[in-house]
PDB file of C-alpha atoms in Angstrom:
ATOM      1  CA  MET A   1    -141.815 -23.282   8.169  1.00 43.00           C
ATOM      2  CA  LEU A   2    -143.281 -22.577   4.604  1.00 40.00           C
ATOM      3  CA  LYS A   3    -141.047 -19.329   4.673  1.00 41.00           C
ATOM      4  CA  MET A   4    -137.590 -21.850   5.449  1.00 35.00           C
ATOM      5  CA  LYS A   5    -138.699 -23.882   3.255  1.00 40.00           C
ATOM      6  CA  LYS A   6    -138.783 -21.126   0.156  1.00 45.00           C
ATOM      7  CA  THR A   7    -135.536 -19.863   2.250  1.00 39.00           C
ATOM      8  CA  LEU A   8    -133.555 -23.185   1.587  1.00 36.00           C
ATOM      9  CA  SER A   9    -135.322 -23.684  -1.925  1.00 48.00           C
ATOM     10  CA  LEU A  10    -133.385 -19.987  -2.722  1.00 42.00           C
ATOM     11  CA  THR A  11    -130.575 -20.778  -1.334  1.00 39.00           C
ATOM     12  CA  ALA A  12    -129.608 -23.899  -3.061  1.00 42.00           C
ATOM     13  CA  SER A  13    -131.213 -22.139  -6.497  1.00 48.00           C
ATOM     14  CA  ALA A  14    -128.190 -19.883  -5.484  1.00 41.00           C
ATOM     15  CA  LEU A  15    -125.630 -22.266  -4.814  1.00 37.00           C
ATOM     16  CA  VAL A  16    -125.661 -24.796  -8.076  1.00 41.00           C
ATOM     17  CA  LEU A  17    -126.213 -21.162 -10.247  1.00 45.00           C
ATOM     18  CA  ALA A  18    -122.800 -20.121  -8.061  1.00 40.00           C
ATOM     19  CA  LEU A  19    -121.276 -24.071  -8.991  1.00 40.00           C
ATOM     20  CA  GLY A  20    -122.201 -23.228 -12.710  1.00 45.00           C
ATOM     21  CA  ALA A  21    -120.969 -20.007 -12.735  1.00 43.00           C
ATOM     22  CA  SER A  22    -117.772 -21.822 -11.220  1.00 41.00           C
ATOM     23  CA  HIS A  23    -117.499 -24.678 -13.561  1.00 45.00           C
ATOM     24  CA  SER A  24    -118.071 -22.687 -16.588  1.00 43.00           C
ATOM     25  CA  VAL A  25    -115.133 -20.646 -15.406  1.00 50.00           C
ATOM     26  CA  ALA A  26    -112.547 -23.663 -14.958  1.00 59.00           C
ATOM     27  CA  PHE A  27    -113.842 -25.609 -17.909  1.00 68.00           C
ATOM     28  CA  ASP A  28    -114.177 -23.094 -20.727  1.00 89.00           C
ATOM     29  CA  LYS A  29    -113.983 -24.667 -24.217  1.00 93.00           C
ATOM     30  CA  LYS A  30    -111.491 -23.712 -26.398  1.00 96.00           C
ATOM     31  CA  VAL A  31    -110.841 -24.273 -30.317  1.00 97.00           C
ATOM     32  CA  THR A  32    -107.352 -23.660 -31.633  1.00 98.00           C
ATOM     33  CA  VAL A  33    -105.672 -23.230 -34.869  1.00 98.00           C
ATOM     34  CA  SER A  34    -102.052 -23.785 -36.309  1.00 97.00           C
ATOM     35  CA  ALA A  35     -99.931 -23.496 -38.749  1.00 98.00           C
ATOM     36  CA  ILE A  36     -97.115 -26.441 -38.353  1.00 97.00           C
ATOM     37  CA  ALA A  37     -94.083 -27.781 -39.879  1.00 97.00           C
ATOM     38  CA  GLY A  38     -92.116 -31.512 -39.011  1.00 96.00           C
ATOM     39  CA  THR A  39     -90.816 -34.504 -39.897  1.00 96.00           C
ATOM     40  CA  THR A  40     -93.803 -35.247 -41.660  1.00 95.00           C
ATOM     41  CA  GLY A  41     -94.270 -32.859 -43.690  1.00 96.00           C
ATOM     42  CA  PHE A  42     -95.935 -29.572 -43.867  1.00 97.00           C
ATOM     43  CA  GLY A  43     -99.558 -28.651 -42.687  1.00 98.00           C
ATOM     44  CA  ALA A  44    -102.376 -27.518 -40.132  1.00 98.00           C
ATOM     45  CA  ASP A  45    -104.255 -28.932 -37.502  1.00 97.00           C
ATOM     46  CA  ALA A  46    -107.058 -28.131 -35.038  1.00 98.00           C
ATOM     47  CA  SER A  47    -107.364 -29.098 -31.869  1.00 98.00           C
ATOM     48  CA  TRP A  48    -111.063 -27.900 -29.167  1.00 98.00           C
ATOM     49  CA  ARG A  49    -110.106 -28.339 -25.398  1.00 97.00           C
ATOM     50  CA  PHE A  50    -113.554 -28.779 -24.514  1.00 96.00           C
ATOM     51  CA  HIS A  51    -112.193 -29.711 -20.455  1.00 96.00           C
ATOM     52  CA  GLU A  52    -109.371 -28.112 -18.295  1.00 94.00           C
ATOM     53  CA  ASN A  53    -107.302 -32.088 -18.962  1.00 96.00           C
ATOM     54  CA  LEU A  54    -108.908 -33.092 -21.974  1.00 97.00           C
ATOM     55  CA  ALA A  55    -108.467 -32.047 -25.559  1.00 98.00           C
ATOM     56  CA  VAL A  56    -109.245 -33.958 -28.993  1.00 98.00           C
ATOM     57  CA  THR A  57    -106.566 -32.640 -32.064  1.00 98.00           C
ATOM     58  CA  ALA A  58    -107.068 -33.350 -35.758  1.00 98.00           C
ATOM     59  CA  ARG A  59    -104.196 -32.888 -38.251  1.00 98.00           C
ATOM     60  CA  TYR A  60    -102.923 -32.937 -42.253  1.00 98.00           C
ATOM     61  CA  THR A  61     -99.136 -32.968 -42.818  1.00 98.00           C
ATOM     62  CA  ASN A  62     -97.695 -33.073 -46.385  1.00 97.00           C
ATOM     63  CA  GLY A  63     -95.153 -32.085 -49.104  1.00 92.00           C
ATOM     64  CA  LEU A  64     -91.670 -32.839 -46.934  1.00 93.00           C
ATOM     65  CA  ASP A  65     -89.610 -34.682 -49.400  1.00 93.00           C
ATOM     66  CA  VAL A  66     -86.170 -36.414 -48.086  1.00 92.00           C
ATOM     67  CA  ASP A  67     -83.477 -38.115 -50.607  1.00 93.00           C
ATOM     68  CA  THR A  68     -81.126 -39.949 -49.345  1.00 91.00           C
ATOM     69  CA  ASP A  69     -78.413 -42.834 -49.976  1.00 91.00           C
ATOM     70  CA  PHE A  70     -77.885 -46.609 -48.284  1.00 86.00           C
ATOM     71  CA  GLU A  71     -75.508 -49.411 -48.843  1.00 87.00           C
ATOM     72  CA  GLU A  72     -77.118 -52.998 -48.725  1.00 84.00           C
ATOM     73  CA  ASP A  73     -74.587 -55.920 -50.126  1.00 81.00           C
ATOM     74  CA  ASP A  74     -72.032 -53.515 -52.596  1.00 84.00           C
ATOM     75  CA  VAL A  75     -75.579 -52.472 -53.919  1.00 91.00           C
ATOM     76  CA  THR A  76     -75.878 -48.313 -53.458  1.00 92.00           C
ATOM     77  CA  TYR A  77     -79.641 -47.970 -53.270  1.00 92.00           C
ATOM     78  CA  ASN A  78     -81.176 -43.446 -54.178  1.00 93.00           C
ATOM     79  CA  ALA A  79     -84.005 -43.080 -51.770  1.00 93.00           C
ATOM     80  CA  ASP A  80     -86.867 -40.123 -52.586  1.00 94.00           C
ATOM     81  CA  PHE A  81     -89.137 -40.683 -49.672  1.00 93.00           C
ATOM     82  CA  GLU A  82     -92.195 -39.042 -49.877  1.00 94.00           C
ATOM     83  CA  MET A  83     -94.116 -37.974 -46.135  1.00 94.00           C
ATOM     84  CA  LYS A  84     -97.511 -36.768 -45.823  1.00 95.00           C
ATOM     85  CA  ALA A  85     -99.998 -38.573 -42.213  1.00 97.00           C
ATOM     86  CA  SER A  86    -103.174 -37.300 -40.993  1.00 97.00           C
ATOM     87  CA  SER A  87    -103.992 -37.869 -37.500  1.00 98.00           C
ATOM     88  CA  VAL A  88    -106.714 -37.987 -34.798  1.00 98.00           C
ATOM     89  CA  LYS A  89    -105.493 -37.959 -31.267  1.00 98.00           C
ATOM     90  CA  MET A  90    -106.733 -37.578 -27.629  1.00 98.00           C
ATOM     91  CA  ASP A  91    -104.129 -34.916 -25.486  1.00 98.00           C
ATOM     92  CA  TYR A  92    -104.219 -34.852 -21.393  1.00 98.00           C
ATOM     93  CA  PHE A  93    -103.659 -31.955 -19.987  1.00 97.00           C
ATOM     94  CA  PRO A  94    -102.428 -34.073 -16.381  1.00 97.00           C
ATOM     95  CA  PHE A  95    -101.971 -30.117 -14.946  1.00 95.00           C
ATOM     96  CA  GLY A  96    -104.337 -28.022 -16.384  1.00 94.00           C
ATOM     97  CA  GLY A  97    -101.500 -25.968 -18.351  1.00 94.00           C
ATOM     98  CA  ARG A  98     -99.493 -26.573 -20.577  1.00 97.00           C
ATOM     99  CA  PHE A  99     -98.134 -29.531 -21.078  1.00 98.00           C
ATOM    100  CA  PHE A 100     -99.861 -32.386 -22.765  1.00 98.00           C
ATOM    101  CA  LEU A 101    -100.105 -36.512 -23.634  1.00 98.00           C
ATOM    102  CA  SER A 102    -101.503 -37.659 -26.236  1.00 98.00           C
ATOM    103  CA  ALA A 103    -102.572 -41.183 -27.618  1.00 98.00           C
ATOM    104  CA  GLY A 104    -104.641 -41.876 -31.482  1.00 98.00           C
ATOM    105  CA  VAL A 105    -104.156 -43.354 -34.653  1.00 98.00           C
ATOM    106  CA  MET A 106    -101.946 -41.577 -37.546  1.00 98.00           C
ATOM    107  CA  MET A 107    -102.832 -42.634 -41.048  1.00 97.00           C
ATOM    108  CA  PRO A 108     -99.229 -42.281 -41.854  1.00 96.00           C
ATOM    109  CA  ASP A 109     -97.635 -41.895 -46.073  1.00 96.00           C
ATOM    110  CA  ILE A 110     -93.894 -42.723 -45.604  1.00 95.00           C
ATOM    111  CA  GLU A 111     -92.860 -44.386 -48.767  1.00 95.00           C
ATOM    112  CA  ALA A 112     -89.588 -43.840 -51.189  1.00 94.00           C
ATOM    113  CA  ASN A 113     -89.110 -44.989 -55.036  1.00 95.00           C
ATOM    114  CA  VAL A 114     -85.848 -46.808 -54.905  1.00 94.00           C
ATOM    115  CA  VAL A 115     -82.662 -47.158 -57.386  1.00 95.00           C
ATOM    116  CA  GLY A 116     -79.268 -49.746 -56.469  1.00 93.00           C
ATOM    117  CA  THR A 117     -76.821 -49.326 -58.430  1.00 91.00           C
ATOM    118  CA  PRO A 118     -73.499 -51.967 -57.917  1.00 92.00           C
ATOM    119  CA  ASP A 119     -70.260 -50.228 -56.063  1.00 89.00           C
ATOM    120  CA  ASN A 120     -68.454 -51.465 -58.833  1.00 87.00           C
ATOM    121  CA  GLY A 121     -70.437 -50.441 -61.474  1.00 86.00           C
ATOM    122  CA  SER A 122     -71.090 -54.063 -63.198  1.00 90.00           C
ATOM    123  CA  THR A 123     -71.678 -56.942 -61.388  1.00 93.00           C
ATOM    124  CA  TYR A 124     -74.534 -56.849 -58.644  1.00 92.00           C
ATOM    125  CA  GLU A 125     -74.470 -59.746 -55.499  1.00 91.00           C
ATOM    126  CA  PHE A 126     -77.587 -60.741 -53.843  1.00 92.00           C
ATOM    127  CA  ASN A 127     -78.450 -63.678 -51.651  1.00 92.00           C
ATOM    128  CA  ASN A 128     -74.390 -65.181 -51.821  1.00 90.00           C
ATOM    129  CA  ARG A 129     -75.251 -65.047 -55.859  1.00 92.00           C
ATOM    130  CA  THR A 130     -72.966 -62.857 -58.414  1.00 92.00           C
ATOM    131  CA  TYR A 131     -75.197 -61.059 -61.381  1.00 93.00           C
ATOM    132  CA  THR A 132     -74.253 -58.369 -64.579  1.00 93.00           C
ATOM    133  CA  ALA A 133     -75.445 -55.016 -64.707  1.00 92.00           C
ATOM    134  CA  ALA A 134     -75.346 -55.940 -67.896  1.00 90.00           C
ATOM    135  CA  GLU A 135     -78.113 -59.135 -68.275  1.00 89.00           C
ATOM    136  CA  LEU A 136     -80.154 -56.918 -64.963  1.00 92.00           C
ATOM    137  CA  GLY A 137     -80.127 -53.231 -65.762  1.00 91.00           C
ATOM    138  CA  SER A 138     -81.211 -51.341 -62.674  1.00 91.00           C
ATOM    139  CA  VAL A 139     -81.912 -52.245 -59.533  1.00 94.00           C
ATOM    140  CA  VAL A 140     -85.858 -50.304 -58.896  1.00 96.00           C
ATOM    141  CA  GLY A 141     -88.210 -50.473 -56.771  1.00 95.00           C
ATOM    142  CA  ASN A 142     -90.386 -49.372 -53.707  1.00 95.00           C
ATOM    143  CA  ALA A 143     -89.800 -48.993 -49.938  1.00 94.00           C
ATOM    144  CA  THR A 144     -92.197 -48.022 -47.679  1.00 94.00           C
ATOM    145  CA  VAL A 145     -91.915 -47.043 -43.827  1.00 94.00           C
ATOM    146  CA  SER A 146     -95.525 -46.954 -42.586  1.00 94.00           C
ATOM    147  CA  ASP A 147     -98.361 -46.223 -43.813  1.00 94.00           C
ATOM    148  CA  GLY A 148    -102.120 -47.050 -43.006  1.00 95.00           C
ATOM    149  CA  THR A 149    -103.800 -46.738 -39.780  1.00 97.00           C
ATOM    150  CA  GLN A 150    -101.524 -47.035 -37.305  1.00 97.00           C
ATOM    151  CA  PRO A 151    -100.909 -46.102 -33.316  1.00 97.00           C
ATOM    152  CA  TYR A 152     -99.635 -43.043 -31.892  1.00 98.00           C
ATOM    153  CA  VAL A 153     -98.569 -41.274 -29.229  1.00 98.00           C
ATOM    154  CA  ALA A 154     -96.952 -37.920 -27.612  1.00 98.00           C
ATOM    155  CA  LEU A 155     -96.366 -35.033 -25.500  1.00 98.00           C
ATOM    156  CA  GLY A 156     -96.077 -31.840 -26.198  1.00 98.00           C
ATOM    157  CA  TRP A 157     -96.570 -27.733 -25.025  1.00 98.00           C
ATOM    158  CA  ARG A 158     -99.769 -26.302 -26.190  1.00 96.00           C
ATOM    159  CA  SER A 159    -101.214 -23.237 -24.324  1.00 95.00           C
ATOM    160  CA  SER A 160    -104.512 -24.128 -25.381  1.00 95.00           C
ATOM    161  CA  HIS A 161    -105.712 -23.098 -22.624  1.00 93.00           C
ATOM    162  CA  GLN A 162    -105.215 -19.750 -22.968  1.00 92.00           C
ATOM    163  CA  SER A 163    -107.044 -17.079 -26.227  1.00 95.00           C
ATOM    164  CA  GLY A 164    -104.125 -15.664 -28.061  1.00 96.00           C
ATOM    165  CA  LEU A 165    -100.943 -16.309 -30.283  1.00 97.00           C
ATOM    166  CA  SER A 166     -98.231 -18.803 -28.898  1.00 97.00           C
ATOM    167  CA  PHE A 167     -95.892 -21.843 -29.834  1.00 96.00           C
ATOM    168  CA  PHE A 168     -96.581 -24.920 -29.603  1.00 95.00           C
ATOM    169  CA  SER A 169     -94.444 -27.848 -29.891  1.00 98.00           C
ATOM    170  CA  GLU A 170     -94.597 -31.958 -30.307  1.00 98.00           C
ATOM    171  CA  PHE A 171     -92.484 -35.146 -29.612  1.00 98.00           C
ATOM    172  CA  GLY A 172     -94.152 -38.404 -31.236  1.00 98.00           C
ATOM    173  CA  VAL A 173     -93.802 -41.996 -32.320  1.00 98.00           C
ATOM    174  CA  VAL A 174     -95.888 -43.825 -34.939  1.00 97.00           C
ATOM    175  CA  ALA A 175     -95.525 -47.444 -35.436  1.00 96.00           C
ATOM    176  CA  THR A 176     -93.713 -48.508 -38.605  1.00 94.00           C
ATOM    177  CA  ASN A 177     -95.068 -51.763 -41.484  1.00 93.00           C
ATOM    178  CA  VAL A 178     -91.668 -52.141 -43.766  1.00 94.00           C
ATOM    179  CA  ASP A 179     -92.410 -53.042 -46.899  1.00 95.00           C
ATOM    180  CA  VAL A 180     -89.342 -52.811 -49.382  1.00 95.00           C
ATOM    181  CA  SER A 181     -90.470 -54.408 -53.039  1.00 96.00           C
ATOM    182  CA  LEU A 182     -87.577 -54.178 -56.250  1.00 95.00           C
ATOM    183  CA  SER A 183     -87.206 -55.469 -59.516  1.00 95.00           C
ATOM    184  CA  THR A 184     -85.085 -54.710 -62.368  1.00 94.00           C
ATOM    185  CA  THR A 185     -84.973 -52.660 -65.559  1.00 94.00           C
ATOM    186  CA  ASN A 186     -84.048 -55.631 -67.543  1.00 92.00           C
ATOM    187  CA  ASN A 187     -86.786 -57.741 -66.212  1.00 91.00           C
ATOM    188  CA  PHE A 188     -84.276 -60.635 -66.133  1.00 89.00           C
ATOM    189  CA  GLU A 189     -85.996 -62.261 -63.537  1.00 91.00           C
ATOM    190  CA  ALA A 190     -89.169 -63.313 -65.371  1.00 90.00           C
ATOM    191  CA  ALA A 191     -87.332 -65.691 -67.009  1.00 88.00           C
ATOM    192  CA  ASN A 192     -84.775 -66.792 -63.984  1.00 93.00           C
ATOM    193  CA  PRO A 193     -86.609 -67.813 -61.022  1.00 94.00           C
ATOM    194  CA  GLN A 194     -83.365 -68.245 -58.912  1.00 95.00           C
ATOM    195  CA  LEU A 195     -82.850 -64.604 -59.589  1.00 95.00           C
ATOM    196  CA  GLN A 196     -87.056 -64.093 -58.335  1.00 95.00           C
ATOM    197  CA  GLN A 197     -85.756 -66.145 -54.998  1.00 96.00           C
ATOM    198  CA  ASP A 198     -82.479 -63.529 -54.543  1.00 95.00           C
ATOM    199  CA  ILE A 199     -84.137 -60.225 -55.469  1.00 95.00           C
ATOM    200  CA  ARG A 200     -86.399 -61.458 -52.631  1.00 96.00           C
ATOM    201  CA  ALA A 201     -83.500 -62.528 -50.461  1.00 95.00           C
ATOM    202  CA  GLU A 202     -82.496 -58.647 -51.020  1.00 93.00           C
ATOM    203  CA  GLU A 203     -85.667 -57.339 -50.200  1.00 94.00           C
ATOM    204  CA  GLN A 204     -86.275 -58.961 -46.598  1.00 94.00           C
ATOM    205  CA  SER A 205     -82.832 -57.935 -46.134  1.00 91.00           C
ATOM    206  CA  LEU A 206     -83.593 -54.182 -46.879  1.00 90.00           C
ATOM    207  CA  GLU A 207     -86.318 -54.728 -44.689  1.00 91.00           C
ATOM    208  CA  ASP A 208     -84.725 -55.800 -41.618  1.00 90.00           C
ATOM    209  CA  ASP A 209     -82.065 -52.855 -42.278  1.00 85.00           C
ATOM    210  CA  ILE A 210     -84.870 -49.985 -42.237  1.00 83.00           C
ATOM    211  CA  ASP A 211     -87.024 -51.982 -39.545  1.00 82.00           C
ATOM    212  CA  LYS A 212     -84.541 -51.534 -37.017  1.00 81.00           C
ATOM    213  CA  LEU A 213     -86.360 -49.068 -35.540  1.00 80.00           C
ATOM    214  CA  PRO A 214     -90.079 -50.472 -34.894  1.00 88.00           C
ATOM    215  CA  VAL A 215     -90.962 -46.380 -34.298  1.00 94.00           C
ATOM    216  CA  PHE A 216     -90.696 -43.753 -37.146  1.00 95.00           C
ATOM    217  CA  PRO A 217     -89.763 -40.215 -34.890  1.00 96.00           C
ATOM    218  CA  VAL A 218     -92.275 -37.770 -35.304  1.00 97.00           C
ATOM    219  CA  ALA A 219     -91.803 -33.591 -34.496  1.00 97.00           C
ATOM    220  CA  VAL A 220     -93.907 -31.283 -34.447  1.00 97.00           C
ATOM    221  CA  LEU A 221     -92.954 -27.398 -34.561  1.00 98.00           C
ATOM    222  CA  GLY A 222     -96.300 -24.982 -34.817  1.00 96.00           C
ATOM    223  CA  VAL A 223     -97.608 -21.379 -34.453  1.00 98.00           C
ATOM    224  CA  ALA A 224    -101.065 -21.954 -33.237  1.00 97.00           C
ATOM    225  CA  TYR A 225    -104.108 -19.011 -32.271  1.00 98.00           C
ATOM    226  CA  THR A 226    -106.291 -19.840 -29.729  1.00 97.00           C
ATOM    227  CA  PHE A 227    -109.994 -18.262 -29.607  1.00 95.00           C
TER     228      PHE A 227
END
């Protein structure tokens, strides 16, 4: 009887060791580092795949400037956007391979310096009222598309389950919180409450135009190495 118990004990121990070895092979933890470029700039990220189906990823991007023009109420606004963002997210690999779904938070800083000039060169129209360029000068300000801490979701492909060099891609969206602030170079609005009100109406009109899409698209391509 004692011999049988000893045999069962040894067998159980062997099974535990075998299961432990099998588990360690199935869930071999890996770290991936990447150089990336995308719609929020250029940078790097690091991802720790601690489970066959799960990884946590941290990222930082910066250095992308976009110069664009848009028109509102016969005023052409030149906007010089600067893009940068950091994020922390959880990646879920439903099939245990390359494809993943992500959810997390992003700390974006997507904003622009704005300069507006009248299309006819002489008059502005704000809130259905006309003002001369001689009175106001140029209209300047800032436009923010997204900042602070915002929710972020994405999907992508990353070979973080296999050691070596690889390419990866990710496509997602981050929530926006649009804000526009305008003033005039001649500061004429300081002595004109009606103009202050009309400029606030112009700000709201611009915000409505920018905020037609409540998310900012994030597209990322990168070269990665998994250890």
